[in-house]
Amino acid sequence: MKTILCTLWLILSVAKTNGQTFFKSFEGVIEADQNKVFVQNDGFIITGFGFIQDKYQLYVMKVNLTGEIVWTKYHEITGYSGENYRCYSSAIDPEGNMYLGLLYSLIKLTPEGEIAYHNISEATYFDLLWHESGELIASAQWQPSSHRIFRIDPSNCTIIEQSTSIQGTNLIGTSLAIDDENNIVLSLSEGFDYTAPAASNLYVFQNLNLQSFDVIPLQYEESVVHRTTIWSDGSYVAVGHEGQYATTDNVSYLTRFQKDGSVSQENAATFPYRFARLYKYVFNNQGNVVALGEVQKNSESNKQILLHCMSNEGDSIWTTFYGTSDITKPYDIRMAPDGGYVIAGTTDFNNTQVPCIIKTNSVGQLTPLGLEQKPVFEMVNVYPNPANGILTFEAHGIDAGTIIISNVIGQKCLETKLNGIKTIVPTGDLKPGLYIYLIRTDKFTKTGKIQVQ
């Protein structure tokens, strides 16, 4: 009987960790940075800024639950120079409208990826939070020594009310949360200059009253708090790091603070690596917190993505590391409908950063068995680029697929089948210019740009 029950438990445990997993990169956008991810019932949306057809634009890309592209929208944003447009923060409302907080801008997107509103202001929106009252709460930096909280009308992205200014030297962090008493909790680290350690505080605005706040010093010396949220018992859970930001040796942590700012040492996880950063978190279906970051374990290793799950009792449940030097940055994480996790980031492709999306199972693995999954951009090589007469598609571990070459306005110019490891495609009938190639198999879709001479 015990054997039957143990076998049944094992089957159920494996089933719980199963789910669609994938790693997809999108080479049609280059020099990408700070992208965000949103979850819909039938797929995921990844959005950010990058160069598309030599123009710096906002891209909004919908993929289905298996990572295949459904649609892509591109928007030119006017008003400021390109480097100002980075997605610092994001939020989504119950109707599926998406909000992006930028430097001097706030953008509202429809669920279909169209721009509903774009408001230019004097603030940098470091965090956005959807409140049950039907308003957006924003944390905004006016200058390095001043922060404010905004209540924002989501219908047109205008400011309804702003808080009194929080003053300090080199403030950074600015994550928002709502506690169990409906108070706004803002975390800030002061004295941050990339070489010196900082002191971190929580600023509590009682019952959404923006005109006064209480300051709670976090008793964690020489630390920077990146994100703070509220656990089920009303205590605070924070991700951040100890030590100097610019040094190679530091300790990244995930820990709990009581309401008076004291540290619950038994509810902490640390990662003492050569380089360690924890940036974001989500709560999973079991009420445990899952933190996202990156690590470099020693001077000989490459940076890797880190996912760590900790229970509300402070127990480490699981930790996963994956990726190579190609994965440079994980930026955002959300829960997927099947209980897994979806991560937005950027990865290296031909010496530039392109968007990527990673879907794991419920224990942070890229496959149900936790085996190494090779990113699709390493499975296919396309050369020479520029092409002059012929183009070679070199595919490894792929049995069948289709190659489609289109011009920049989407008109199909050529279609052929993948033919073994190397497929030679004549380009003599193509006019000189820029083209987009699409490789479609039963396992993945890959796109990229080619220049025909």
GROMACS .gro file of C-alpha atoms in nm:
model
  453
    1MET     CA    1   0.000   0.000   0.000
    2LYS     CA    2   0.283   0.239   0.091
    3THR     CA    3   0.450   0.162  -0.241
    4ILE     CA    4   0.132   0.248  -0.431
    5LEU     CA    5   0.087   0.574  -0.239
    6CYS     CA    6   0.452   0.674  -0.291
    7THR     CA    7   0.424   0.597  -0.662
    8LEU     CA    8   0.103   0.802  -0.688
    9TRP     CA    9   0.265   1.093  -0.501
   10LEU     CA   10   0.565   1.083  -0.737
   11ILE     CA   11   0.340   1.086  -1.044
   12LEU     CA   12   0.139   1.379  -0.908
   13SER     CA   13   0.456   1.569  -0.813
   14VAL     CA   14   0.602   1.528  -1.162
   15ALA     CA   15   0.271   1.630  -1.319
   16LYS     CA   16   0.264   1.947  -1.110
   17THR     CA   17   0.603   2.055  -1.243
   18ASN     CA   18   0.515   1.986  -1.605
   19GLY     CA   19   0.412   2.265  -1.840
   20GLN     CA   20   0.513   2.419  -2.167
   21THR     CA   21   0.868   2.553  -2.149
   22PHE     CA   22   1.065   2.746  -2.407
   23PHE     CA   23   1.340   2.998  -2.469
   24LYS     CA   24   1.274   3.229  -2.766
   25SER     CA   25   1.475   3.520  -2.900
   26PHE     CA   26   1.356   3.778  -3.154
   27GLU     CA   27   1.629   3.910  -3.381
   28GLY     CA   28   1.406   4.162  -3.561
   29VAL     CA   29   1.468   4.409  -3.273
   30ILE     CA   30   1.825   4.509  -3.190
   31GLU     CA   31   1.983   4.709  -2.905
   32ALA     CA   32   1.687   4.612  -2.687
   33ASP     CA   33   1.682   4.707  -2.321
   34GLN     CA   34   1.460   4.694  -2.009
   35ASN     CA   35   1.169   4.499  -2.158
   36LYS     CA   36   0.854   4.396  -1.971
   37VAL     CA   37   0.619   4.099  -1.991
   38PHE     CA   38   0.243   4.073  -1.944
   39VAL     CA   39   0.022   3.764  -1.920
   40GLN     CA   40  -0.300   3.709  -2.112
   41ASN     CA   41  -0.523   3.400  -2.107
   42ASP     CA   42  -0.399   3.281  -2.446
   43GLY     CA   43  -0.039   3.397  -2.439
   44PHE     CA   44   0.216   3.657  -2.334
   45ILE     CA   45   0.306   4.010  -2.441
   46ILE     CA   46   0.667   4.130  -2.433
   47THR     CA   47   0.731   4.500  -2.484
   48GLY     CA   48   1.022   4.742  -2.474
   49PHE     CA   49   1.236   4.967  -2.689
   50GLY     CA   50   1.489   4.889  -2.958
   51PHE     CA   51   1.590   4.955  -3.316
   52ILE     CA   52   1.353   4.822  -3.581
   53GLN     CA   53   1.447   4.900  -3.941
   54ASP     CA   54   1.701   5.159  -3.819
   55LYS     CA   55   1.441   5.344  -3.610
   56TYR     CA   56   1.428   5.343  -3.230
   57GLN     CA   57   1.073   5.232  -3.154
   58LEU     CA   58   0.846   5.076  -2.897
   59TYR     CA   59   0.777   4.713  -2.986
   60VAL     CA   60   0.478   4.521  -2.853
   61MET     CA   61   0.490   4.148  -2.935
   62LYS     CA   62   0.223   3.887  -2.863
   63VAL     CA   63   0.327   3.520  -2.844
   64ASN     CA   64   0.101   3.225  -2.774
   65LEU     CA   65   0.141   2.981  -2.486
   66THR     CA   66   0.407   2.787  -2.679
   67GLY     CA   67   0.610   3.099  -2.767
   68GLU     CA   68   0.504   3.138  -3.131
   69ILE     CA   69   0.459   3.497  -3.251
   70VAL     CA   70   0.092   3.595  -3.294
   71TRP     CA   71   0.140   3.960  -3.386
   72THR     CA   72   0.392   4.244  -3.350
   73LYS     CA   73   0.321   4.618  -3.329
   74TYR     CA   74   0.580   4.895  -3.363
   75HIS     CA   75   0.531   5.254  -3.244
   76GLU     CA   76   0.752   5.556  -3.299
   77ILE     CA   77   0.753   5.767  -2.983
   78THR     CA   78   0.817   6.138  -3.022
   79GLY     CA   79   0.898   6.404  -2.768
   80TYR     CA   80   1.241   6.306  -2.640
   81SER     CA   81   1.560   6.151  -2.769
   82GLY     CA   82   1.579   5.774  -2.801
   83GLU     CA   83   1.793   5.701  -2.498
   84ASN     CA   84   1.522   5.841  -2.270
   85TYR     CA   85   1.280   5.567  -2.363
   86ARG     CA   86   1.346   5.278  -2.130
   87CYS     CA   87   1.070   5.079  -1.959
   88TYR     CA   88   1.143   5.127  -1.590
   89SER     CA   89   0.807   4.999  -1.464
   90SER     CA   90   0.484   4.837  -1.572
   91ALA     CA   91   0.132   4.752  -1.453
   92ILE     CA   92  -0.181   4.592  -1.595
   93ASP     CA   93  -0.546   4.662  -1.511
   94PRO     CA   94  -0.836   4.413  -1.490
   95GLU     CA   95  -0.938   4.489  -1.852
   96GLY     CA   96  -0.592   4.395  -1.979
   97ASN     CA   97  -0.472   4.750  -2.054
   98MET     CA   98  -0.097   4.778  -2.000
   99TYR     CA   99   0.093   5.074  -1.855
  100LEU     CA  100   0.461   5.153  -1.909
  101GLY     CA  101   0.653   5.395  -1.687
  102LEU     CA  102   0.941   5.566  -1.867
  103LEU     CA  103   1.179   5.854  -1.821
  104TYR     CA  104   0.950   6.159  -1.853
  105SER     CA  105   0.666   5.953  -2.000
  106LEU     CA  106   0.372   5.729  -1.912
  107ILE     CA  107   0.221   5.511  -2.186
  108LYS     CA  108  -0.109   5.321  -2.184
  109LEU     CA  109  -0.143   5.027  -2.425
  110THR     CA  110  -0.459   4.844  -2.519
  111PRO     CA  111  -0.467   4.461  -2.493
  112GLU     CA  112  -0.413   4.461  -2.871
  113GLY     CA  113  -0.087   4.653  -2.839
  114GLU     CA  114  -0.208   4.993  -2.960
  115ILE     CA  115  -0.117   5.317  -2.781
  116ALA     CA  116  -0.421   5.459  -2.602
  117TYR     CA  117  -0.241   5.748  -2.427
  118HIS     CA  118   0.111   5.885  -2.409
  119ASN     CA  119   0.161   6.155  -2.149
  120ILE     CA  120   0.491   6.341  -2.119
  121SER     CA  121   0.580   6.475  -1.774
  122GLU     CA  122   0.880   6.580  -1.566
  123ALA     CA  123   0.892   6.253  -1.375
  124THR     CA  124   1.068   5.919  -1.414
  125TYR     CA  125   0.819   5.646  -1.326
  126PHE     CA  126   1.025   5.389  -1.136
  127ASP     CA  127   0.729   5.177  -1.023
  128LEU     CA  128   0.361   5.142  -1.108
  129LEU     CA  129   0.093   4.965  -0.908
  130TRP     CA  130  -0.270   4.897  -0.993
  131HIS     CA  131  -0.492   4.967  -0.691
  132GLU     CA  132  -0.832   4.808  -0.625
  133SER     CA  133  -0.984   5.158  -0.617
  134GLY     CA  134  -0.938   5.170  -0.995
  135GLU     CA  135  -0.639   5.403  -0.989
  136LEU     CA  136  -0.271   5.372  -1.071
  137ILE     CA  137  -0.020   5.442  -0.795
  138ALA     CA  138   0.317   5.560  -0.923
  139SER     CA  139   0.656   5.614  -0.763
  140ALA     CA  140   0.835   5.895  -0.944
  141GLN     CA  141   1.175   6.058  -0.931
  142TRP     CA  142   1.196   6.429  -1.004
  143GLN     CA  143   1.570   6.453  -0.952
  144PRO     CA  144   1.830   6.239  -0.771
  145SER     CA  145   1.738   6.399  -0.437
  146SER     CA  146   1.357   6.400  -0.462
  147HIS     CA  147   1.083   6.137  -0.493
  148ARG     CA  148   0.704   6.157  -0.493
  149ILE     CA  149   0.402   5.930  -0.504
  150PHE     CA  150   0.129   5.993  -0.763
  151ARG     CA  151  -0.233   5.885  -0.786
  152ILE     CA  152  -0.307   5.859  -1.157
  153ASP     CA  153  -0.635   5.844  -1.351
  154PRO     CA  154  -0.589   5.538  -1.576
  155SER     CA  155  -0.844   5.656  -1.831
  156ASN     CA  156  -0.608   5.927  -1.959
  157CYS     CA  157  -0.288   5.881  -1.753
  158THR     CA  158  -0.319   6.221  -1.584
  159ILE     CA  159  -0.205   6.290  -1.227
  160ILE     CA  160  -0.489   6.323  -0.976
  161GLU     CA  161  -0.278   6.389  -0.667
  162GLN     CA  162   0.089   6.397  -0.573
  163SER     CA  163   0.256   6.345  -0.238
  164THR     CA  164   0.484   6.570  -0.047
  165SER     CA  165   0.842   6.535  -0.163
  166ILE     CA  166   1.077   6.282  -0.004
  167GLN     CA  167   1.423   6.438   0.012
  168GLY     CA  168   1.754   6.254   0.032
  169THR     CA  169   2.094   6.210  -0.127
  170ASN     CA  170   2.117   5.977  -0.429
  171LEU     CA  171   1.786   5.802  -0.371
  172ILE     CA  172   1.724   5.477  -0.558
  173GLY     CA  173   1.488   5.181  -0.539
  174THR     CA  174   1.137   5.323  -0.535
  175SER     CA  175   0.934   5.001  -0.529
  176LEU     CA  176   0.569   5.017  -0.424
  177ALA     CA  177   0.340   4.785  -0.230
  178ILE     CA  178   0.003   4.802  -0.052
  179ASP     CA  179   0.003   4.652   0.297
  180ASP     CA  180  -0.277   4.474   0.488
  181GLU     CA  181  -0.406   4.809   0.621
  182ASN     CA  182  -0.434   4.972   0.276
  183ASN     CA  183  -0.121   5.180   0.329
  184ILE     CA  184   0.119   5.261   0.047
  185VAL     CA  185   0.467   5.130   0.125
  186LEU     CA  186   0.758   5.280  -0.068
  187SER     CA  187   1.113   5.146  -0.034
  188LEU     CA  188   1.411   5.372  -0.102
  189SER     CA  189   1.785   5.338  -0.056
  190GLU     CA  190   1.974   5.658   0.023
  191GLY     CA  191   2.337   5.747  -0.039
  192PHE     CA  192   2.365   5.524  -0.345
  193ASP     CA  193   2.647   5.616  -0.584
  194TYR     CA  194   2.764   5.275  -0.720
  195THR     CA  195   3.076   5.278  -0.501
  196ALA     CA  196   2.945   5.332  -0.148
  197PRO     CA  197   2.690   5.121   0.042
  198ALA     CA  198   2.348   5.267   0.106
  199ALA     CA  199   2.095   5.290   0.388
  200SER     CA  200   1.743   5.172   0.311
  201ASN     CA  201   1.411   5.298   0.446
  202LEU     CA  202   1.042   5.224   0.407
  203TYR     CA  203   0.805   5.520   0.371
  204VAL     CA  204   0.449   5.434   0.477
  205PHE     CA  205   0.162   5.655   0.357
  206GLN     CA  206  -0.128   5.577   0.589
  207ASN     CA  207  -0.456   5.481   0.420
  208LEU     CA  208  -0.355   5.631   0.082
  209ASN     CA  209  -0.300   5.974   0.241
  210LEU     CA  210  -0.022   6.121   0.028
  211GLN     CA  211   0.037   6.427   0.244
  212SER     CA  212   0.216   6.255   0.531
  213PHE     CA  213   0.424   5.945   0.583
  214ASP     CA  214   0.608   5.743   0.847
  215VAL     CA  215   0.971   5.643   0.798
  216ILE     CA  216   1.084   5.291   0.898
  217PRO     CA  217   1.461   5.236   0.878
  218LEU     CA  218   1.542   4.885   0.759
  219GLN     CA  219   1.796   4.738   0.998
  220TYR     CA  220   2.016   4.580   0.734
  221GLU     CA  221   2.348   4.761   0.725
  222GLU     CA  222   2.521   4.859   0.402
  223SER     CA  223   2.246   4.723   0.181
  224VAL     CA  224   2.043   4.825  -0.120
  225VAL     CA  225   1.680   4.716  -0.134
  226HIS     CA  226   1.563   4.668  -0.492
  227ARG     CA  227   1.206   4.553  -0.435
  228THR     CA  228   0.976   4.525  -0.132
  229THR     CA  229   0.638   4.359  -0.104
  230ILE     CA  230   0.397   4.247   0.168
  231TRP     CA  231   0.366   3.893   0.298
  232SER     CA  232   0.039   3.739   0.413
  233ASP     CA  233   0.101   3.826   0.780
  234GLY     CA  234   0.167   4.192   0.704
  235SER     CA  235   0.546   4.177   0.733
  236TYR     CA  236   0.773   4.298   0.455
  237VAL     CA  237   0.976   4.081   0.221
  238ALA     CA  238   1.261   4.243   0.029
  239VAL     CA  239   1.514   4.151  -0.236
  240GLY     CA  240   1.841   4.340  -0.260
  241HIS     CA  241   2.212   4.310  -0.191
  242GLU     CA  242   2.472   4.393   0.070
  243GLY     CA  243   2.795   4.572  -0.005
  244GLN     CA  244   2.899   4.812  -0.277
  245TYR     CA  245   2.712   4.790  -0.605
  246ALA     CA  246   3.021   4.837  -0.821
  247THR     CA  247   3.240   4.580  -0.646
  248THR     CA  248   3.275   4.225  -0.768
  249ASP     CA  249   3.212   4.061  -0.430
  250ASN     CA  250   2.875   4.111  -0.266
  251VAL     CA  251   2.590   3.913  -0.114
  252SER     CA  252   2.244   3.918  -0.265
  253TYR     CA  253   1.959   3.846  -0.027
  254LEU     CA  254   1.592   3.767  -0.001
  255THR     CA  255   1.473   3.839   0.351
  256ARG     CA  256   1.179   3.941   0.569
  257PHE     CA  257   1.146   4.255   0.777
  258GLN     CA  258   0.900   4.302   1.061
  259LYS     CA  259   0.682   4.613   1.067
  260ASP     CA  260   0.935   4.793   1.286
  261GLY     CA  261   1.211   4.733   1.029
  262SER     CA  262   1.390   4.460   1.220
  263VAL     CA  263   1.521   4.162   1.028
  264SER     CA  264   1.383   3.811   1.068
  265GLN     CA  265   1.712   3.630   1.019
  266GLU     CA  266   1.541   3.292   1.012
  267ASN     CA  267   1.343   3.414   0.711
  268ALA     CA  268   1.636   3.497   0.486
  269ALA     CA  269   1.822   3.350   0.192
  270THR     CA  270   2.163   3.479   0.080
  271PHE     CA  271   2.372   3.416  -0.230
  272PRO     CA  272   2.742   3.492  -0.158
  273TYR     CA  273   2.875   3.489  -0.512
  274ARG     CA  274   3.129   3.701  -0.693
  275PHE     CA  275   2.844   3.890  -0.857
  276ALA     CA  276   2.484   3.857  -0.740
  277ARG     CA  277   2.173   4.065  -0.801
  278LEU     CA  278   1.809   3.996  -0.721
  279TYR     CA  279   1.576   4.234  -0.904
  280LYS     CA  280   1.214   4.119  -0.910
  281TYR     CA  281   0.977   3.877  -0.740
  282VAL     CA  282   0.635   3.716  -0.778
  283PHE     CA  283   0.413   3.519  -0.543
  284ASN     CA  284   0.329   3.175  -0.679
  285ASN     CA  285   0.006   2.978  -0.643
  286GLN     CA  286   0.123   2.834  -0.310
  287GLY     CA  287   0.187   3.177  -0.159
  288ASN     CA  288   0.565   3.141  -0.176
  289VAL     CA  289   0.784   3.420  -0.308
  290VAL     CA  290   0.998   3.359  -0.618
  291ALA     CA  291   1.283   3.604  -0.676
  292LEU     CA  292   1.449   3.671  -1.014
  293GLY     CA  293   1.807   3.784  -1.057
  294GLU     CA  294   2.145   3.702  -1.206
  295VAL     CA  295   2.469   3.566  -1.063
  296GLN     CA  296   2.829   3.503  -1.155
  297LYS     CA  297   2.945   3.224  -0.929
  298ASN     CA  298   3.319   3.283  -0.972
  299SER     CA  299   3.567   3.471  -1.191
  300GLU     CA  300   3.584   3.181  -1.438
  301SER     CA  301   3.211   3.138  -1.495
  302ASN     CA  302   2.958   3.325  -1.705
  303LYS     CA  303   2.662   3.513  -1.564
  304GLN     CA  304   2.348   3.307  -1.518
  305ILE     CA  305   1.983   3.371  -1.449
  306LEU     CA  306   1.884   3.289  -1.091
  307LEU     CA  307   1.536   3.190  -0.971
  308HIS     CA  308   1.488   3.122  -0.601
  309CYS     CA  309   1.171   3.012  -0.423
  310MET     CA  310   1.127   3.068  -0.048
  311SER     CA  311   0.829   2.971   0.169
  312ASN     CA  312   0.665   3.211   0.413
  313GLU     CA  313   0.834   3.011   0.692
  314GLY     CA  314   1.173   3.108   0.550
  315ASP     CA  315   1.260   2.771   0.399
  316SER     CA  316   1.440   2.759   0.065
  317ILE     CA  317   1.221   2.539  -0.157
  318TRP     CA  318   1.420   2.541  -0.479
  319THR     CA  319   1.687   2.736  -0.666
  320THR     CA  320   1.760   2.718  -1.038
  321PHE     CA  321   2.048   2.859  -1.239
  322TYR     CA  322   2.055   2.854  -1.616
  323GLY     CA  323   2.192   3.034  -1.913
  324THR     CA  324   2.532   3.120  -2.055
  325SER     CA  325   2.716   3.439  -2.139
  326ASP     CA  326   2.458   3.491  -2.415
  327ILE     CA  327   2.196   3.571  -2.152
  328THR     CA  328   2.291   3.913  -2.028
  329LYS     CA  329   1.986   4.044  -1.844
  330PRO     CA  330   1.658   3.920  -1.698
  331TYR     CA  331   1.428   4.219  -1.653
  332ASP     CA  332   1.076   4.107  -1.562
  333ILE     CA  333   0.888   3.804  -1.431
  334ARG     CA  334   0.522   3.705  -1.397
  335MET     CA  335   0.322   3.395  -1.317
  336ALA     CA  336   0.200   3.196  -1.618
  337PRO     CA  337  -0.152   3.045  -1.634
  338ASP     CA  338  -0.016   2.690  -1.590
  339GLY     CA  339   0.171   2.775  -1.267
  340GLY     CA  340   0.508   2.829  -1.434
  341TYR     CA  341   0.700   3.153  -1.474
  342VAL     CA  342   0.752   3.377  -1.776
  343ILE     CA  343   1.062   3.598  -1.788
  344ALA     CA  344   1.137   3.890  -2.021
  345GLY     CA  345   1.500   3.972  -2.091
  346THR     CA  346   1.759   4.043  -2.355
  347THR     CA  347   2.022   3.816  -2.504
  348ASP     CA  348   2.323   3.857  -2.728
  349PHE     CA  349   2.286   3.801  -3.103
  350ASN     CA  350   2.560   3.908  -3.346
  351ASN     CA  351   2.706   4.144  -3.082
  352THR     CA  352   2.380   4.324  -3.012
  353GLN     CA  353   2.102   4.281  -2.758
  354VAL     CA  354   1.774   4.133  -2.880
  355PRO     CA  355   1.457   4.060  -2.681
  356CYS     CA  356   1.400   3.712  -2.543
  357ILE     CA  357   1.122   3.542  -2.351
  358ILE     CA  358   1.172   3.243  -2.123
  359LYS     CA  359   0.890   3.020  -2.002
  360THR     CA  360   0.974   2.778  -1.718
  361ASN     CA  361   0.770   2.516  -1.539
  362SER     CA  362   0.646   2.555  -1.181
  363VAL     CA  363   0.990   2.485  -1.029
  364GLY     CA  364   1.180   2.724  -1.253
  365GLN     CA  365   1.314   2.468  -1.497
  366LEU     CA  366   1.331   2.504  -1.875
  367THR     CA  367   1.220   2.143  -1.922
  368PRO     CA  368   1.012   1.918  -1.693
  369LEU     CA  369   1.324   1.717  -1.606
  370GLY     CA  370   1.545   2.022  -1.561
  371LEU     CA  371   1.771   1.929  -1.852
  372GLU     CA  372   1.975   2.189  -2.035
  373GLN     CA  373   1.776   2.344  -2.318
  374LYS     CA  374   1.980   2.500  -2.594
  375PRO     CA  375   1.852   2.843  -2.699
  376VAL     CA  376   1.708   2.839  -3.050
  377PHE     CA  377   1.943   3.109  -3.180
  378GLU     CA  378   2.236   2.868  -3.121
  379MET     CA  379   2.063   2.593  -3.325
  380VAL     CA  380   2.046   2.790  -3.650
  381ASN     CA  381   2.316   2.997  -3.822
  382VAL     CA  382   2.245   3.219  -4.123
  383TYR     CA  383   2.534   3.342  -4.339
  384PRO     CA  384   2.682   3.530  -4.516
  385ASN     CA  385   2.514   3.853  -4.414
  386PRO     CA  386   2.517   4.062  -4.634
  387ALA     CA  387   2.435   3.796  -4.894
  388ASN     CA  388   2.563   3.816  -5.249
  389GLY     CA  389   2.411   3.545  -5.465
  390ILE     CA  390   2.349   3.275  -5.204
  391LEU     CA  391   2.241   3.249  -4.840
  392THR     CA  392   2.318   2.948  -4.620
  393PHE     CA  393   2.090   2.831  -4.339
  394GLU     CA  394   2.281   2.590  -4.114
  395ALA     CA  395   2.049   2.400  -3.879
  396HIS     CA  396   2.145   2.150  -3.609
  397GLY     CA  397   1.905   1.904  -3.448
  398ILE     CA  398   1.614   2.009  -3.670
  399ASP     CA  399   1.445   1.748  -3.888
  400ALA     CA  400   1.204   1.965  -4.088
  401GLY     CA  401   1.100   2.324  -4.130
  402THR     CA  402   1.023   2.610  -4.365
  403ILE     CA  403   1.222   2.920  -4.460
  404ILE     CA  404   1.031   3.232  -4.566
  405ILE     CA  405   1.200   3.553  -4.681
  406SER     CA  406   0.991   3.873  -4.691
  407ASN     CA  407   1.061   4.236  -4.763
  408VAL     CA  408   1.036   4.501  -4.491
  409ILE     CA  409   0.665   4.565  -4.558
  410GLY     CA  410   0.580   4.200  -4.509
  411GLN     CA  411   0.544   4.079  -4.868
  412LYS     CA  412   0.664   3.721  -4.914
  413CYS     CA  413   0.949   3.704  -5.166
  414LEU     CA  414   1.074   3.346  -5.129
  415GLU     CA  415   0.975   3.023  -4.953
  416THR     CA  416   1.164   2.693  -4.934
  417LYS     CA  417   1.209   2.389  -4.712
  418LEU     CA  418   1.496   2.325  -4.472
  419ASN     CA  419   1.713   2.060  -4.638
  420GLY     CA  420   1.926   1.877  -4.382
  421ILE     CA  421   2.199   2.054  -4.189
  422LYS     CA  422   2.274   2.307  -4.465
  423THR     CA  423   2.016   2.470  -4.690
  424ILE     CA  424   2.144   2.689  -4.974
  425VAL     CA  425   1.903   2.962  -5.083
  426PRO     CA  426   1.979   3.157  -5.405
  427THR     CA  427   1.925   3.531  -5.363
  428GLY     CA  428   1.991   3.637  -5.724
  429ASP     CA  429   1.622   3.713  -5.787
  430LEU     CA  430   1.598   3.943  -5.485
  431LYS     CA  431   1.655   4.313  -5.530
  432PRO     CA  432   1.931   4.465  -5.315
  433GLY     CA  433   1.802   4.576  -4.977
  434LEU     CA  434   1.690   4.466  -4.633
  435TYR     CA  435   1.482   4.150  -4.585
  436ILE     CA  436   1.331   3.956  -4.297
  437TYR     CA  437   1.373   3.580  -4.278
  438LEU     CA  438   1.144   3.346  -4.087
  439ILE     CA  439   1.236   2.989  -3.994
  440ARG     CA  440   0.936   2.786  -3.876
  441THR     CA  441   0.955   2.433  -3.732
  442ASP     CA  442   0.727   2.229  -3.509
  443LYS     CA  443   0.943   2.332  -3.211
  444PHE     CA  444   1.014   2.702  -3.257
  445THR     CA  445   1.001   3.009  -3.478
  446LYS     CA  446   1.307   3.223  -3.546
  447THR     CA  447   1.321   3.558  -3.726
  448GLY     CA  448   1.606   3.784  -3.828
  449LYS     CA  449   1.727   4.045  -4.076
  450ILE     CA  450   1.945   3.991  -4.381
  451GLN     CA  451   2.096   4.236  -4.625
  452VAL     CA  452   2.102   4.138  -4.993
  453GLN     CA  453   2.364   4.304  -5.211
   0.00000   0.00000   0.00000
